[in-house]
Amino acid sequence: MTSAGTTIRVMVVDDQPLVRAGFRMVLNAQPDMTLTAEAGDGAEALRVLQRIPADVVVMDIRMPVMNGIDATRRLCAEPGGPRVLVLTTFDTDAEAFAALQAGASAFLLKTGPPEELLAAIRIVAAGDAVVAPRMTRRLLDRFAGQFAPPRPAGAALAGLTEREQEVLLLVAQGLSNAEIAVRLHIVDTTVKTHVGRILTKLDLRDRVQLVVMAYETGLVRPAAPG
């Protein structure tokens, strides 16, 4: 997570040189960002990141040698690694789901305006996610059959207070901070504080990972088809 006033170090991973050149122009024109590295596939990205650190990796999905999903999974498995913003030309639920499971903090289309990408990079660098929890729930409901059997949640939740467990379940159901505040009769800032503590205690990156964890542990069940 970057702090206020610091420059966001961005890496772009895409197998098309012209696409990387376009990103380079846009990113280097921002006063709070710098393009520190580029790569043409996931395997190259992993090698480069061993030498050149980045705060946010803008990752294409469909690339030769190693695709963006596998590279994202490797990056997000490393403690203190960069956050990953996945970009794709294809608006498919399957790819969005795969990106979420791999640990991506954002999923955007390449066809979106540059302002959308820049805003997403800033949000992800600040420690939040761009994929809305409700979209996450929709994706997970649809693809829940691809999960392994639920893993025990007891040990993970043992360190949470009763209030934090309440907030966790409401986040996992796709509620916003404002909606949770109304439900629990508390203020938005208190909800934000609880969410931050939950993320720290569970060693998760953002709200999207909270939703994924809730599914993987069976805390939240897939919606019945209908």
C-alpha positions as semicolon CSV with decimal commas, in nm:
position;residue;x (nm);y (nm);z (nm)
1;M;0,000;0,000;0,000
2;T;0,136;0,342;-0,092
3;S;0,104;0,646;0,133
4;A;-0,022;0,989;0,040
5;G;0,225;1,195;-0,157
6;T;0,433;0,901;-0,279
7;T;0,477;0,801;-0,642
8;I;0,300;0,481;-0,748
9;R;0,541;0,242;-0,920
10;V;0,361;0,061;-1,201
11;M;0,462;-0,238;-1,412
12;V;0,280;-0,322;-1,738
13;V;0,266;-0,682;-1,857
14;D;0,128;-0,730;-2,210
15;D;0,250;-0,926;-2,511
16;Q;0,172;-0,643;-2,755
17;P;0,449;-0,378;-2,776
18;L;0,207;-0,112;-2,908
19;V;-0,024;-0,164;-2,611
20;R;0,269;-0,127;-2,372
21;A;0,377;0,190;-2,553
22;G;0,030;0,337;-2,507
23;F;0,031;0,256;-2,136
24;R;0,379;0,407;-2,108
25;M;0,261;0,740;-2,248
26;V;-0,046;0,755;-2,026
27;L;0,126;0,649;-1,704
28;N;0,435;0,866;-1,738
29;A;0,213;1,170;-1,794
30;Q;0,071;1,132;-1,442
31;P;0,238;1,332;-1,162
32;D;0,180;1,053;-0,906
33;M;0,283;0,752;-1,117
34;T;0,592;0,615;-1,286
35;L;0,631;0,317;-1,516
36;T;0,917;0,123;-1,359
37;A;0,913;-0,194;-1,573
38;E;0,752;-0,378;-1,862
39;A;0,722;-0,743;-1,963
40;G;0,580;-0,936;-2,257
41;D;0,448;-1,236;-2,063
42;G;0,388;-1,359;-1,709
43;A;0,716;-1,550;-1,676
44;E;0,919;-1,247;-1,779
45;A;0,721;-1,033;-1,535
46;L;0,814;-1,261;-1,245
47;R;1,181;-1,244;-1,339
48;V;1,180;-0,865;-1,378
49;L;1,003;-0,811;-1,046
50;Q;1,286;-0,989;-0,867
51;R;1,507;-0,695;-0,967
52;I;1,269;-0,402;-1,006
53;P;0,994;-0,349;-0,744
54;A;0,645;-0,227;-0,830
55;D;0,340;-0,127;-0,628
56;V;0,083;-0,218;-0,893
57;V;0,114;-0,461;-1,185
58;V;-0,121;-0,401;-1,479
59;M;-0,157;-0,755;-1,614
60;D;-0,297;-0,881;-1,943
61;I;-0,462;-1,225;-1,929
62;R;-0,400;-1,393;-2,263
63;M;-0,024;-1,408;-2,322
64;P;0,225;-1,672;-2,441
65;V;0,469;-1,861;-2,214
66;M;0,276;-1,779;-1,894
67;N;-0,071;-1,623;-1,893
68;G;-0,180;-1,343;-1,665
69;I;-0,389;-1,560;-1,433
70;D;-0,098;-1,792;-1,349
71;A;0,137;-1,497;-1,306
72;T;-0,115;-1,321;-1,080
73;R;-0,149;-1,631;-0,865
74;R;0,229;-1,649;-0,822
75;L;0,260;-1,280;-0,740
76;C;-0,028;-1,272;-0,491
77;A;0,108;-1,575;-0,307
78;E;0,416;-1,377;-0,208
79;P;0,386;-1,173;0,115
80;G;0,430;-0,805;0,050
81;G;0,414;-0,849;-0,326
82;P;0,260;-0,594;-0,563
83;R;-0,112;-0,564;-0,615
84;V;-0,241;-0,684;-0,949
85;L;-0,486;-0,506;-1,176
86;V;-0,600;-0,744;-1,451
87;L;-0,689;-0,601;-1,791
88;T;-0,851;-0,798;-2,071
89;T;-1,015;-0,743;-2,408
90;F;-1,280;-1,001;-2,330
91;D;-1,573;-0,929;-2,097
92;T;-1,623;-1,282;-1,965
93;D;-1,733;-1,394;-1,622
94;A;-1,499;-1,692;-1,641
95;E;-1,190;-1,473;-1,676
96;A;-1,307;-1,233;-1,403
97;F;-1,366;-1,529;-1,171
98;A;-1,023;-1,674;-1,246
99;A;-0,861;-1,335;-1,180
100;L;-1,038;-1,304;-0,843
101;Q;-0,938;-1,653;-0,736
102;A;-0,580;-1,578;-0,835
103;G;-0,580;-1,275;-0,605
104;A;-0,628;-0,979;-0,837
105;S;-0,750;-0,658;-0,676
106;A;-0,910;-0,525;-0,995
107;F;-1,056;-0,651;-1,321
108;L;-1,102;-0,400;-1,603
109;L;-1,156;-0,403;-1,978
110;K;-0,892;-0,261;-2,212
111;T;-1,171;-0,087;-2,399
112;G;-1,239;0,143;-2,103
113;P;-1,120;0,506;-2,098
114;P;-0,771;0,586;-1,966
115;E;-0,925;0,776;-1,674
116;E;-1,086;0,453;-1,553
117;L;-0,753;0,269;-1,555
118;L;-0,572;0,552;-1,377
119;A;-0,840;0,572;-1,110
120;A;-0,823;0,195;-1,062
121;I;-0,445;0,203;-1,021
122;R;-0,476;0,469;-0,751
123;I;-0,748;0,275;-0,568
124;V;-0,554;-0,051;-0,579
125;A;-0,230;0,120;-0,470
126;A;-0,417;0,265;-0,171
127;G;-0,510;-0,085;-0,059
128;D;-0,866;-0,125;-0,184
129;A;-1,024;-0,329;-0,464
130;V;-1,200;-0,218;-0,780
131;V;-1,423;-0,523;-0,827
132;A;-1,745;-0,459;-0,637
133;P;-1,830;-0,721;-0,371
134;R;-2,175;-0,772;-0,529
135;M;-2,011;-0,860;-0,862
136;T;-1,777;-1,091;-0,673
137;R;-2,074;-1,269;-0,517
138;R;-2,241;-1,307;-0,856
139;L;-1,929;-1,461;-1,004
140;L;-1,873;-1,691;-0,709
141;D;-2,236;-1,803;-0,706
142;R;-2,203;-1,895;-1,072
143;F;-1,871;-2,079;-1,043
144;A;-1,901;-2,217;-0,690
145;G;-1,881;-2,573;-0,822
146;Q;-1,515;-2,514;-0,907
147;F;-1,419;-2,468;-0,541
148;A;-1,252;-2,741;-0,343
149;P;-1,447;-2,863;-0,037
150;P;-1,476;-2,582;0,221
151;R;-1,173;-2,545;0,446
152;P;-1,229;-2,496;0,822
153;A;-1,296;-2,136;0,916
154;G;-1,281;-2,170;1,294
155;A;-0,911;-2,099;1,339
156;A;-0,918;-1,803;1,102
157;L;-1,214;-1,641;1,276
158;A;-1,102;-1,713;1,631
159;G;-0,914;-1,384;1,648
160;L;-1,212;-1,174;1,538
161;T;-1,444;-1,004;1,783
162;E;-1,815;-1,075;1,766
163;R;-1,873;-0,740;1,594
164;E;-1,596;-0,806;1,343
165;Q;-1,754;-1,140;1,258
166;E;-2,085;-0,963;1,198
167;V;-1,916;-0,712;0,967
168;L;-1,729;-0,989;0,785
169;L;-2,050;-1,175;0,704
170;L;-2,219;-0,858;0,577
171;V;-1,919;-0,770;0,359
172;A;-1,927;-1,125;0,222
173;Q;-2,293;-1,077;0,133
174;G;-2,195;-0,781;-0,086
175;L;-2,306;-0,493;0,137
176;S;-2,131;-0,157;0,118
177;N;-1,997;0,023;0,425
178;A;-2,301;0,251;0,426
179;E;-2,540;-0,045;0,411
180;I;-2,354;-0,225;0,688
181;A;-2,366;0,090;0,901
182;V;-2,744;0,107;0,866
183;R;-2,784;-0,264;0,938
184;L;-2,569;-0,250;1,254
185;H;-2,675;0,101;1,365
186;I;-2,321;0,238;1,357
187;V;-2,146;0,506;1,148
188;D;-1,959;0,448;0,820
189;T;-1,620;0,528;0,967
190;T;-1,665;0,261;1,234
191;V;-1,745;0,005;0,965
192;K;-1,432;0,108;0,774
193;T;-1,225;0,060;1,091
194;H;-1,372;-0,286;1,148
195;V;-1,305;-0,388;0,787
196;G;-0,944;-0,272;0,816
197;R;-0,892;-0,474;1,133
198;I;-1,051;-0,782;0,978
199;L;-0,821;-0,759;0,675
200;T;-0,518;-0,727;0,902
201;K;-0,616;-1,018;1,127
202;L;-0,699;-1,250;0,837
203;D;-0,395;-1,134;0,635
204;L;-0,611;-1,045;0,334
205;R;-0,557;-0,765;0,084
206;D;-0,905;-0,622;0,027
207;R;-1,283;-0,670;0,051
208;V;-1,290;-0,892;-0,257
209;Q;-1,056;-1,140;-0,091
210;L;-1,287;-1,135;0,212
211;V;-1,574;-1,249;-0,008
212;V;-1,364;-1,521;-0,171
213;M;-1,248;-1,642;0,172
214;A;-1,608;-1,655;0,296
215;Y;-1,698;-1,886;0,008
216;E;-1,389;-2,102;0,042
217;T;-1,457;-2,159;0,411
218;G;-1,831;-2,215;0,367
219;L;-1,926;-1,906;0,569
220;V;-2,136;-1,797;0,271
221;R;-2,322;-2,049;0,057
222;P;-2,381;-2,010;-0,316
223;A;-2,723;-1,871;-0,405
224;A;-2,972;-2,129;-0,519
225;P;-3,020;-2,124;-0,899
226;G;-3,344;-1,983;-1,014
